Amino acid sequence: MPAAITEEQTLLDRDALLDVAEDLFYRRGVQAVGMDELRTVSGLPLKRIYRIFPTKETLVVAMLERRDRRWRGSLAAYLDQVPDPRERILAMFDWLGDWFAEPGFRGCAWANVHGELGSSSPAVAAEVRSHKQAFHDQVAELVAPVDARFTEPVHLLAEGAIVVAGIHGGTAAAHHARLGAEALLRTTSQ
Amino acid sequence: MPAAITEEQTLLDRDALLDVAEDLFYRRGVQAVGMDELRTVSGLPLKRIYRIFPTKETLVVAMLERRDRRWRGSLAAYLDQVPDPRERILAMFDWLGDWFAEPGFRGCAWANVHGELGSSSPAVAAEVRSHKQAFHDQVAELVAPVDARFTEPVHLLAEGAIVVAGIHGGTAAAHHARLGAEALLRTTSQ
DNA sequence: TAAGATAGGGAACGATCGTTCTCAACGTCA
DNA sequence: TGACGTTGAGAACGATCGTTCCCTATCTTA
C-alpha cells in the first residue's frame, strides 16, 4: 500500500526470499519450483520479487552465492575450534557427518543445480565452479600445515562422501572418508 | 503404414529411442528435453514412444538401467585386461580419466538425474541408488584381493573424482585420485 | 486538499510441458 | 474384393512455466 519501499526493507525481503528459494530449490530442484510458489510461500508480491531479481536465473545465482558464504563460513568456524593441524583435517569429516545427519539433507546443492542447469545457464555453472574452487582452496589451506601433498586426495574424499551421502543417506560416508584421511596422514612421518 | 509391428522392431525402436534419450538427457537434463523433441530426433511417432514407455519416467528409468549395464560393463572389460591386483585398482582411475576426456562429458549421469528428479520420483531415486550400490560393490570386488579395508576410501576417491571432473572438466581429478589410491595402497606391506 | 507516483493483487501472456485423441491411409485376412 | 484393425502424423488438451500488464488503493508532495 505505501508509495515508497526503503532500501532496508528491500534487503529484508531479499533475504526472506532467498530463505524460501534455498529451501524449496534444494528440496525439490529448481525447475520443479515455480515463481508463483515462491510468491505464495514468501508472501511477497510477484512484482517485488522481480524488482529484486530480474530473472529466476539471477535468483538462483544469488541463492548459491549466499549459501556458499554460509556453508564455508560454518565449516571454517567449526575448524577454528580445533588447534591441532592433523585433528583439524579429520574434524572436517566430522563436520560433514553433522551436515549429512541434518533432516532434509539431499547432497550437494551446487552439484545438484549444476546437473540440472549447468549446461543451459553459464551464470549458474560459473557460480557452481566458483564454490567448488573455493571449497578446494579451503581444503588446501586446511591440509597445507601438515603436508600439502594430501590436499587433492583429502578434497576428493570429501567430495566423494558428499555425493554418496546425498544418494544413500546416513553418515557412514563421512566416517569412511575420515578413516581414509587418517590412513593417508599416517603415511607421513610426524 | 503397416498393420502389425513385430516384437523385433519394437526392440530396435526401444534401443534407438534410448540412444536419443540418453544423449539428450545427459547433455541438457531431463526436464529440459520434451517428449516432442525425442520424437523429432528419434523419428519415431509419439504413439509408438508411448507404447514402449507409458510415461517419461519409465523412459528415464530404462535409460539409466541400460547405461548402468554398459558403463559398468565397460569398466569391467577394461579392468579384466590388468592381471596384477594392485595395478588393477589403479587402472580404474585411468579408465575414469579416459571417460572424463570424452567430448561432452558432464559428470555422473545418475547423480545429475538424482539431483533433478530424486526427490519427486521414487522410481528414479531407486534406480540411482541401485547403480551407485552396484558400482560400490564393483569397487569392493576390485579392492578385496589386495586389502578389503581400502574399499571405502578407494570408492570415495572415485566418486569424488567424477564430481570434480564433471564440474571443472579435464582429467586432473582422475590423476589426483589415482595418486591418492597409490598412497593408500603403499600403507599395506606387500 | 488535489495531483502525481508507486504499491499490491492478480489476471493475462505466449510458450511449452506430458499425454491423449482424431482421422486418413495402409496391410491383413475372410 | 471388402471389412477390419492398426498405424503414422500431428492436432489438441489441460496444466504450468517465467514474465508482464492492468487497475485500484494508498502514500507523498505541492
Short mmCIF file of C-alpha atoms (C1' of nucleotides) in Angstrom, two decimals:
data_model
loop_
_atom_site.label_atom_id
_atom_site.label_comp_id
_atom_site.label_asym_id
_atom_site.label_seq_id
_atom_site.Cartn_x
_atom_site.Cartn_y
_atom_site.Cartn_z
CA MET A 1 0.00 0.00 0.00
CA PRO A 2 2.76 2.56 0.72
CA ALA A 3 4.32 4.56 -2.06
CA ALA A 4 7.97 4.05 -1.23
CA ILE A 5 9.91 0.97 -0.20
CA THR A 6 13.03 1.61 1.82
CA GLU A 7 16.31 0.09 0.82
CA GLU A 8 16.41 -1.59 4.19
CA GLN A 9 13.07 -3.28 3.50
CA THR A 10 14.38 -4.45 0.15
CA LEU A 11 17.31 -6.14 1.87
CA LEU A 12 14.97 -7.81 4.34
CA ASP A 13 12.70 -9.02 1.56
CA ARG A 14 15.70 -10.20 -0.41
CA ASP A 15 16.89 -12.30 2.49
CA ALA A 16 13.44 -13.72 3.22
CA LEU A 17 13.04 -14.58 -0.44
CA LEU A 18 16.41 -16.29 -0.54
CA ASP A 19 15.42 -18.29 2.54
CA VAL A 20 12.34 -19.61 0.77
CA ALA A 21 14.14 -20.18 -2.51
CA GLU A 22 17.05 -22.00 -0.92
CA ASP A 23 14.74 -24.33 0.96
CA LEU A 24 12.45 -25.14 -1.94
CA PHE A 25 15.13 -25.33 -4.63
CA TYR A 26 17.25 -27.64 -2.51
CA ARG A 27 14.36 -29.89 -1.56
CA ARG A 28 12.71 -30.27 -4.94
CA GLY A 29 15.05 -28.90 -7.59
CA VAL A 30 14.99 -25.54 -9.33
CA GLN A 31 12.76 -26.36 -12.25
CA ALA A 32 10.19 -28.05 -10.04
CA VAL A 33 9.56 -24.82 -8.12
CA GLY A 34 7.76 -22.03 -9.95
CA MET A 35 7.95 -18.32 -9.30
CA ASP A 36 4.31 -18.43 -8.22
CA GLU A 37 5.14 -20.84 -5.44
CA LEU A 38 7.97 -18.59 -4.27
CA ARG A 39 5.43 -15.78 -4.15
CA THR A 40 2.90 -17.83 -2.20
CA VAL A 41 5.37 -19.16 0.36
CA SER A 42 7.32 -15.94 0.83
CA GLY A 43 4.20 -13.78 0.85
CA LEU A 44 5.98 -11.25 -1.34
CA PRO A 45 4.22 -9.80 -4.38
CA LEU A 46 5.50 -11.05 -7.69
CA LYS A 47 6.28 -7.50 -8.67
CA ARG A 48 8.63 -7.07 -5.76
CA ILE A 49 10.32 -10.39 -6.41
CA TYR A 50 11.04 -9.33 -9.97
CA ARG A 51 12.29 -5.93 -8.83
CA ILE A 52 14.86 -7.60 -6.56
CA PHE A 53 15.79 -10.35 -9.01
CA PRO A 54 15.01 -9.54 -12.63
CA THR A 55 15.02 -13.21 -13.62
CA LYS A 56 14.76 -16.59 -11.96
CA GLU A 57 18.33 -17.27 -13.01
CA THR A 58 19.67 -14.30 -11.02
CA LEU A 59 17.70 -15.52 -8.03
CA VAL A 60 19.29 -18.96 -8.33
CA VAL A 61 22.77 -17.46 -8.58
CA ALA A 62 22.18 -15.19 -5.58
CA MET A 63 20.89 -18.14 -3.58
CA LEU A 64 24.02 -20.15 -4.39
CA GLU A 65 26.25 -17.20 -3.50
CA ARG A 66 24.70 -16.73 -0.09
CA ARG A 67 24.67 -20.44 0.60
CA ASP A 68 28.35 -20.60 -0.31
CA ARG A 69 29.22 -17.86 2.19
CA ARG A 70 27.23 -19.53 4.95
CA TRP A 71 28.35 -23.07 4.18
CA ARG A 72 32.05 -22.32 4.04
CA GLY A 73 31.76 -19.93 6.96
CA SER A 74 30.16 -22.64 9.08
CA LEU A 75 32.92 -25.07 8.15
CA ALA A 76 35.64 -22.52 8.91
CA ALA A 77 34.11 -21.71 12.30
CA TYR A 78 33.98 -25.40 13.16
CA LEU A 79 37.58 -25.98 12.15
CA ASP A 80 38.79 -22.94 14.05
CA GLN A 81 37.92 -24.72 17.29
CA VAL A 82 40.43 -27.47 16.60
CA PRO A 83 44.02 -26.41 17.32
CA ASP A 84 45.94 -29.49 16.22
CA PRO A 85 46.58 -29.43 12.45
CA ARG A 86 46.10 -33.15 11.92
CA GLU A 87 42.97 -33.28 14.05
CA ARG A 88 41.66 -30.25 12.21
CA ILE A 89 41.78 -32.12 8.95
CA LEU A 90 39.85 -35.00 10.43
CA ALA A 91 37.38 -32.59 12.01
CA MET A 92 36.24 -31.58 8.56
CA PHE A 93 34.79 -35.05 8.11
CA ASP A 94 33.02 -34.77 11.45
CA TRP A 95 31.51 -31.53 10.26
CA LEU A 96 30.44 -33.24 7.04
CA GLY A 97 28.88 -36.03 9.11
CA ASP A 98 26.87 -33.49 11.10
CA TRP A 99 25.69 -31.97 7.84
CA PHE A 100 24.68 -35.35 6.41
CA ALA A 101 22.65 -36.01 9.56
CA GLU A 102 20.57 -32.87 9.18
CA PRO A 103 16.95 -33.57 8.29
CA GLY A 104 16.32 -32.93 4.63
CA PHE A 105 19.94 -33.39 3.60
CA ARG A 106 19.91 -34.14 -0.08
CA GLY A 107 23.51 -33.93 -1.25
CA CYS A 108 25.49 -31.01 -2.58
CA ALA A 109 23.21 -28.14 -3.59
CA TRP A 110 25.79 -26.90 -6.11
CA ALA A 111 26.27 -30.27 -7.76
CA ASN A 112 22.51 -30.77 -7.92
CA VAL A 113 21.92 -27.40 -9.54
CA HIS A 114 24.85 -27.95 -11.87
CA GLY A 115 23.38 -31.20 -13.10
CA GLU A 116 20.04 -29.54 -13.66
CA LEU A 117 21.03 -26.18 -15.16
CA GLY A 118 24.79 -26.23 -15.68
CA SER A 119 24.60 -26.89 -19.38
CA SER A 120 21.94 -24.27 -20.11
CA SER A 121 22.94 -21.44 -17.77
CA PRO A 122 26.54 -20.20 -17.93
CA ALA A 123 25.92 -17.93 -14.93
CA VAL A 124 24.81 -20.84 -12.75
CA ALA A 125 27.66 -23.03 -13.99
CA ALA A 126 30.17 -20.29 -13.15
CA GLU A 127 28.75 -19.88 -9.66
CA VAL A 128 28.99 -23.62 -9.05
CA ARG A 129 32.59 -23.73 -10.28
CA SER A 130 33.38 -20.77 -8.07
CA HIS A 131 32.03 -22.54 -4.99
CA LYS A 132 33.81 -25.78 -5.77
CA GLN A 133 37.07 -23.96 -6.33
CA ALA A 134 36.65 -22.08 -3.06
CA PHE A 135 35.99 -25.30 -1.17
CA HIS A 136 39.04 -26.88 -2.77
CA ASP A 137 41.15 -23.91 -1.70
CA GLN A 138 39.74 -24.14 1.81
CA VAL A 139 40.83 -27.77 1.95
CA ALA A 140 44.25 -26.76 0.65
CA GLU A 141 44.67 -24.26 3.49
CA LEU A 142 43.50 -26.87 5.95
CA VAL A 143 45.90 -29.54 4.73
CA ALA A 144 48.97 -27.41 3.98
CA PRO A 145 50.22 -27.20 7.61
CA VAL A 146 50.52 -30.99 7.66
CA ASP A 147 51.56 -31.89 4.13
CA ALA A 148 50.34 -30.12 1.02
CA ARG A 149 50.58 -33.33 -0.98
CA PHE A 150 47.45 -34.54 0.77
CA THR A 151 45.32 -31.68 -0.46
CA GLU A 152 43.91 -33.42 -3.52
CA PRO A 153 43.10 -36.83 -2.02
CA VAL A 154 41.54 -35.24 1.08
CA HIS A 155 39.49 -32.97 -1.14
CA LEU A 156 38.34 -35.87 -3.31
CA LEU A 157 37.44 -37.94 -0.22
CA ALA A 158 35.26 -35.08 0.97
CA GLU A 159 33.58 -34.60 -2.41
CA GLY A 160 33.01 -38.33 -2.72
CA ALA A 161 31.48 -38.51 0.74
CA ILE A 162 29.05 -35.70 -0.09
CA VAL A 163 27.83 -37.44 -3.23
CA VAL A 164 27.46 -40.84 -1.63
CA ALA A 165 25.69 -39.43 1.41
CA GLY A 166 23.37 -37.43 -0.82
CA ILE A 167 22.21 -40.56 -2.61
CA HIS A 168 22.32 -43.21 0.09
CA GLY A 169 21.66 -41.05 3.13
CA GLY A 170 23.23 -41.54 6.53
CA THR A 171 26.59 -40.51 7.91
CA ALA A 172 28.58 -43.62 7.03
CA ALA A 173 30.28 -41.92 4.10
CA ALA A 174 31.70 -39.25 6.41
CA HIS A 175 33.18 -41.89 8.69
CA HIS A 176 34.63 -43.83 5.78
CA ALA A 177 36.18 -40.68 4.36
CA ARG A 178 37.62 -39.82 7.74
CA LEU A 179 39.18 -43.26 8.03
CA GLY A 180 40.64 -42.83 4.56
CA ALA A 181 42.14 -39.49 5.51
CA GLU A 182 43.60 -40.96 8.69
CA ALA A 183 45.28 -43.70 6.71
CA LEU A 184 46.72 -41.14 4.32
CA LEU A 185 48.01 -38.91 7.11
CA ARG A 186 49.74 -41.86 8.72
CA THR A 187 51.93 -42.19 5.63
CA THR A 188 53.78 -39.02 6.58
CA SER A 189 56.26 -39.24 9.40
CA GLN A 190 55.19 -36.92 12.17
CA MET B 1 1.52 -47.71 -42.79
CA PRO B 2 1.72 -51.45 -41.91
CA ALA B 3 -0.80 -53.01 -39.62
CA ALA B 4 1.44 -55.00 -37.30
CA ILE B 5 4.70 -54.13 -35.64
CA THR B 6 6.94 -57.06 -34.89
CA GLU B 7 8.38 -57.55 -31.45
CA GLU B 8 11.82 -57.35 -33.02
CA GLN B 9 11.02 -53.92 -34.42
CA THR B 10 9.84 -52.80 -31.02
CA LEU B 11 13.18 -53.78 -29.51
CA LEU B 12 15.03 -51.89 -32.24
CA ASP B 13 12.87 -48.80 -31.72
CA ARG B 14 13.32 -49.08 -27.99
CA ASP B 15 17.08 -49.08 -28.34
CA ALA B 16 17.12 -46.22 -30.82
CA LEU B 17 14.86 -44.22 -28.54
CA LEU B 18 17.09 -44.89 -25.54
CA ASP B 19 20.08 -43.76 -27.62
CA VAL B 20 18.42 -40.42 -28.27
CA ALA B 21 17.10 -40.05 -24.73
CA GLU B 22 20.44 -40.89 -23.13
CA ASP B 23 22.26 -38.36 -25.27
CA LEU B 24 19.79 -35.52 -24.79
CA PHE B 25 19.01 -36.13 -21.13
CA TYR B 26 22.71 -36.30 -20.27
CA ARG B 27 23.59 -33.21 -22.26
CA ARG B 28 20.81 -30.92 -21.17
CA GLY B 29 18.99 -32.53 -18.23
CA VAL B 30 15.75 -34.49 -18.19
CA GLN B 31 13.28 -31.67 -17.67
CA ALA B 32 14.87 -29.56 -20.39
CA VAL B 33 14.10 -32.20 -23.04
CA GLY B 34 10.46 -32.66 -24.01
CA MET B 35 8.82 -35.75 -25.43
CA ASP B 36 8.27 -33.85 -28.66
CA GLU B 37 11.98 -33.37 -29.10
CA LEU B 38 12.57 -37.07 -28.51
CA ARG B 39 10.03 -37.73 -31.24
CA THR B 40 11.67 -35.30 -33.65
CA VAL B 41 15.22 -36.53 -33.10
CA SER B 42 14.40 -40.24 -32.99
CA GLY B 43 11.95 -40.03 -35.88
CA LEU B 44 9.56 -42.31 -34.00
CA PRO B 45 5.87 -41.45 -33.79
CA LEU B 46 4.77 -40.22 -30.39
CA LYS B 47 2.25 -43.05 -30.30
CA ARG B 48 4.97 -45.66 -30.58
CA ILE B 49 7.11 -43.97 -27.96
CA TYR B 50 4.23 -44.10 -25.51
CA ARG B 51 3.52 -47.73 -26.38
CA ILE B 52 7.09 -48.68 -25.49
CA PHE B 53 7.32 -46.42 -22.43
CA PRO B 54 3.96 -45.47 -20.92
CA THR B 55 5.44 -42.41 -19.20
CA LYS B 56 8.51 -40.25 -19.40
CA GLU B 57 9.53 -41.53 -16.00
CA THR B 58 9.71 -45.14 -17.20
CA LEU B 59 11.81 -43.97 -20.13
CA VAL B 60 14.23 -42.25 -17.76
CA VAL B 61 14.49 -45.34 -15.58
CA ALA B 62 15.07 -47.60 -18.59
CA MET B 63 17.74 -45.23 -19.88
CA LEU B 64 19.54 -45.33 -16.53
CA GLU B 65 19.29 -49.13 -16.41
CA ARG B 66 20.85 -49.60 -19.81
CA ARG B 67 23.52 -47.01 -19.16
CA ASP B 68 24.38 -48.78 -15.93
CA ARG B 69 24.87 -52.11 -17.73
CA ARG B 70 27.05 -50.53 -20.39
CA TRP B 71 29.03 -48.29 -18.04
CA ARG B 72 29.91 -51.00 -15.54
CA GLY B 73 30.45 -53.50 -18.33
CA SER B 74 32.94 -51.18 -19.98
CA LEU B 75 34.78 -50.70 -16.68
CA ALA B 76 34.86 -54.44 -16.02
CA ALA B 77 36.21 -55.17 -19.50
CA TYR B 78 38.94 -52.59 -19.03
CA LEU B 79 39.96 -54.00 -15.65
CA ASP B 80 39.99 -57.57 -16.93
CA GLN B 81 42.99 -56.68 -19.06
CA VAL B 82 45.09 -55.89 -15.99
CA PRO B 83 46.37 -59.03 -14.25
CA ASP B 84 48.11 -57.51 -11.23
CA PRO B 85 45.64 -56.80 -8.40
CA ARG B 86 47.27 -53.55 -7.28
CA GLU B 87 47.68 -52.27 -10.80
CA ARG B 88 44.07 -53.21 -11.49
CA ILE B 89 42.89 -50.88 -8.77
CA LEU B 90 44.91 -48.03 -10.21
CA ALA B 91 43.68 -48.88 -13.69
CA MET B 92 40.17 -47.92 -12.62
CA PHE B 93 41.35 -44.33 -12.32
CA ASP B 94 42.88 -44.49 -15.79
CA TRP B 95 39.54 -45.67 -17.08
CA LEU B 96 37.84 -42.78 -15.29
CA GLY B 97 40.36 -40.38 -16.86
CA ASP B 98 39.51 -41.72 -20.32
CA TRP B 99 35.85 -41.17 -19.54
CA PHE B 100 36.44 -37.61 -18.33
CA ALA B 101 38.29 -36.88 -21.57
CA GLU B 102 35.37 -37.91 -23.77
CA PRO B 103 33.75 -34.99 -25.57
CA GLY B 104 30.54 -33.97 -23.88
CA PHE B 105 31.46 -35.46 -20.50
CA ARG B 106 29.29 -33.76 -17.95
CA GLY B 107 29.69 -35.67 -14.73
CA CYS B 108 27.79 -38.62 -13.36
CA ALA B 109 24.51 -39.11 -15.20
CA TRP B 110 22.99 -40.79 -12.16
CA ALA B 111 23.98 -38.07 -9.73
CA ASN B 112 22.72 -35.43 -12.15
CA VAL B 113 19.35 -37.11 -12.57
CA HIS B 114 19.15 -37.72 -8.84
CA GLY B 115 19.63 -34.05 -8.12
CA GLU B 116 16.96 -33.16 -10.63
CA LEU B 117 14.29 -35.81 -10.01
CA GLY B 118 15.39 -37.82 -6.99
CA SER B 119 13.07 -36.09 -4.56
CA SER B 120 10.00 -36.28 -6.79
CA SER B 121 10.37 -39.69 -8.42
CA PRO B 122 10.92 -42.70 -6.16
CA ALA B 123 11.47 -44.93 -9.19
CA VAL B 124 14.30 -42.76 -10.46
CA ALA B 125 15.81 -42.43 -6.98
CA ALA B 126 15.75 -46.22 -6.58
CA GLU B 127 17.45 -46.75 -9.92
CA VAL B 128 20.18 -44.27 -8.99
CA ARG B 129 20.76 -45.94 -5.64
CA SER B 130 20.89 -49.29 -7.38
CA HIS B 131 23.60 -48.09 -9.76
CA LYS B 132 25.64 -46.47 -7.01
CA GLN B 133 25.41 -49.59 -4.88
CA ALA B 134 26.46 -51.74 -7.85
CA PHE B 135 29.46 -49.52 -8.54
CA HIS B 136 30.41 -49.65 -4.87
CA ASP B 137 30.24 -53.43 -4.96
CA GLN B 138 32.33 -53.49 -8.11
CA VAL B 139 35.00 -51.46 -6.32
CA ALA B 140 34.78 -53.85 -3.37
CA GLU B 141 35.50 -56.83 -5.64
CA LEU B 142 38.34 -54.93 -7.23
CA VAL B 143 39.95 -53.98 -3.95
CA ALA B 144 39.36 -57.15 -1.92
CA PRO B 145 42.28 -59.14 -3.42
CA VAL B 146 44.68 -56.51 -2.06
CA ASP B 147 43.10 -55.36 1.18
CA ALA B 148 39.36 -55.03 1.76
CA ARG B 149 39.92 -52.16 4.16
CA PHE B 150 40.69 -49.94 1.18
CA THR B 151 37.29 -50.45 -0.40
CA GLU B 152 35.61 -47.38 1.07
CA PRO B 153 38.38 -44.82 0.55
CA VAL B 154 39.05 -46.02 -2.99
CA HIS B 155 35.35 -45.85 -3.72
CA LEU B 156 35.09 -42.33 -2.30
CA LEU B 157 38.14 -41.19 -4.27
CA ALA B 158 36.46 -42.43 -7.44
CA GLU B 159 33.14 -40.75 -6.64
CA GLY B 160 34.89 -37.53 -5.72
CA ALA B 161 36.88 -37.55 -8.94
CA ILE B 162 33.71 -37.97 -11.00
CA VAL B 163 32.02 -34.99 -9.35
CA VAL B 164 35.02 -32.71 -9.59
CA ALA B 165 35.68 -33.63 -13.21
CA GLY B 166 32.02 -33.10 -14.06
CA ILE B 167 32.14 -29.54 -12.79
CA HIS B 168 35.66 -28.42 -13.62
CA GLY B 169 36.31 -30.58 -16.66
CA GLY B 170 39.61 -32.16 -17.56
CA THR B 171 41.27 -35.33 -16.38
CA ALA B 172 43.24 -33.91 -13.46
CA ALA B 173 40.79 -35.29 -10.90
CA ALA B 174 41.41 -38.83 -12.16
CA HIS B 175 45.16 -38.41 -11.76
CA HIS B 176 44.78 -36.94 -8.29
CA ALA B 177 42.53 -39.78 -7.24
CA ARG B 178 44.98 -42.30 -8.63
CA LEU B 179 47.80 -40.73 -6.66
CA GLY B 180 45.66 -40.87 -3.55
CA ALA B 181 44.92 -44.53 -4.11
CA GLU B 182 48.62 -45.27 -4.64
CA ALA B 183 49.44 -43.59 -1.35
CA LEU B 184 46.80 -45.65 0.41
CA LEU B 185 47.97 -48.91 -1.12
CA ARG B 186 51.54 -48.21 -0.02
CA THR B 187 50.36 -48.29 3.60
CA THR B 188 49.90 -52.07 3.36
CA SER B 189 53.03 -54.17 3.33
CA GLN B 190 53.24 -56.05 0.05
"C1'" DT C 1 -6.90 19.28 -0.36
"C1'" DA C 2 -5.62 17.90 -5.07
"C1'" DA C 3 -2.28 15.76 -8.23
"C1'" DG C 4 1.11 12.50 -9.02
"C1'" DA C 5 3.71 8.48 -8.20
"C1'" DT C 6 4.11 3.89 -6.63
"C1'" DA C 7 2.46 -0.09 -4.32
"C1'" DG C 8 -0.23 -4.63 -4.12
"C1'" DG C 9 -3.21 -8.15 -6.02
"C1'" DG C 10 -3.79 -10.97 -9.51
"C1'" DA C 11 -5.26 -11.63 -14.29
"C1'" DA C 12 -3.15 -12.39 -18.63
"C1'" DC C 13 0.54 -13.52 -21.97
"C1'" DG C 14 2.72 -16.68 -25.14
"C1'" DA C 15 5.28 -20.76 -24.77
"C1'" DT C 16 5.86 -25.37 -23.59
"C1'" DC C 17 5.02 -29.43 -20.78
"C1'" DG C 18 3.42 -34.68 -20.72
"C1'" DT C 19 -0.19 -37.03 -22.54
"C1'" DT C 20 -4.33 -38.23 -25.36
"C1'" DC C 21 -7.21 -38.15 -29.38
"C1'" DT C 22 -8.68 -37.77 -34.23
"C1'" DC C 23 -8.54 -39.41 -38.67
"C1'" DA C 24 -6.98 -40.68 -43.08
"C1'" DA C 25 -4.10 -44.40 -45.04
"C1'" DC C 26 -2.50 -48.72 -45.24
"C1'" DG C 27 -1.78 -54.04 -44.59
"C1'" DT C 28 -4.15 -58.28 -43.41
"C1'" DC C 29 -7.45 -61.85 -43.81
"C1'" DA C 30 -12.44 -63.68 -44.83
"C1'" DT D 1 -12.57 -57.80 -53.25
"C1'" DG D 2 -14.17 -55.72 -49.00
"C1'" DA D 3 -14.46 -55.18 -43.93
"C1'" DC D 4 -11.44 -54.78 -40.17
"C1'" DG D 5 -7.62 -53.40 -37.40
"C1'" DT D 6 -3.58 -50.94 -36.69
"C1'" DT D 7 -0.54 -47.40 -38.00
"C1'" DG D 8 1.59 -42.64 -38.66
"C1'" DA D 9 1.16 -37.74 -38.49
"C1'" DG D 10 0.17 -34.28 -35.77
"C1'" DA D 11 -3.62 -31.50 -33.74
"C1'" DA D 12 -5.47 -30.82 -29.32
"C1'" DC D 13 -5.83 -30.98 -24.22
"C1'" DG D 14 -5.42 -29.06 -19.71
"C1'" DA D 15 -1.79 -27.62 -16.85
"C1'" DT D 16 2.00 -24.89 -15.76
"C1'" DC D 17 6.07 -22.20 -16.87
"C1'" DG D 18 8.61 -17.35 -16.45
"C1'" DT D 19 7.31 -12.88 -17.12
"C1'" DT D 20 4.42 -8.68 -17.93
"C1'" DC D 21 0.48 -5.77 -17.53
"C1'" DC D 22 -3.74 -3.69 -15.69
"C1'" DC D 23 -6.08 -1.39 -12.26
"C1'" DT D 24 -7.30 0.16 -7.84
"C1'" DA D 25 -5.69 1.89 -3.46
"C1'" DT D 26 -2.62 4.22 -0.88
"C1'" DC D 27 1.15 7.46 0.35
"C1'" DT D 28 3.76 11.59 -0.70
"C1'" DT D 29 4.30 16.24 -2.05
"C1'" DA D 30 2.66 20.85 -3.54
#
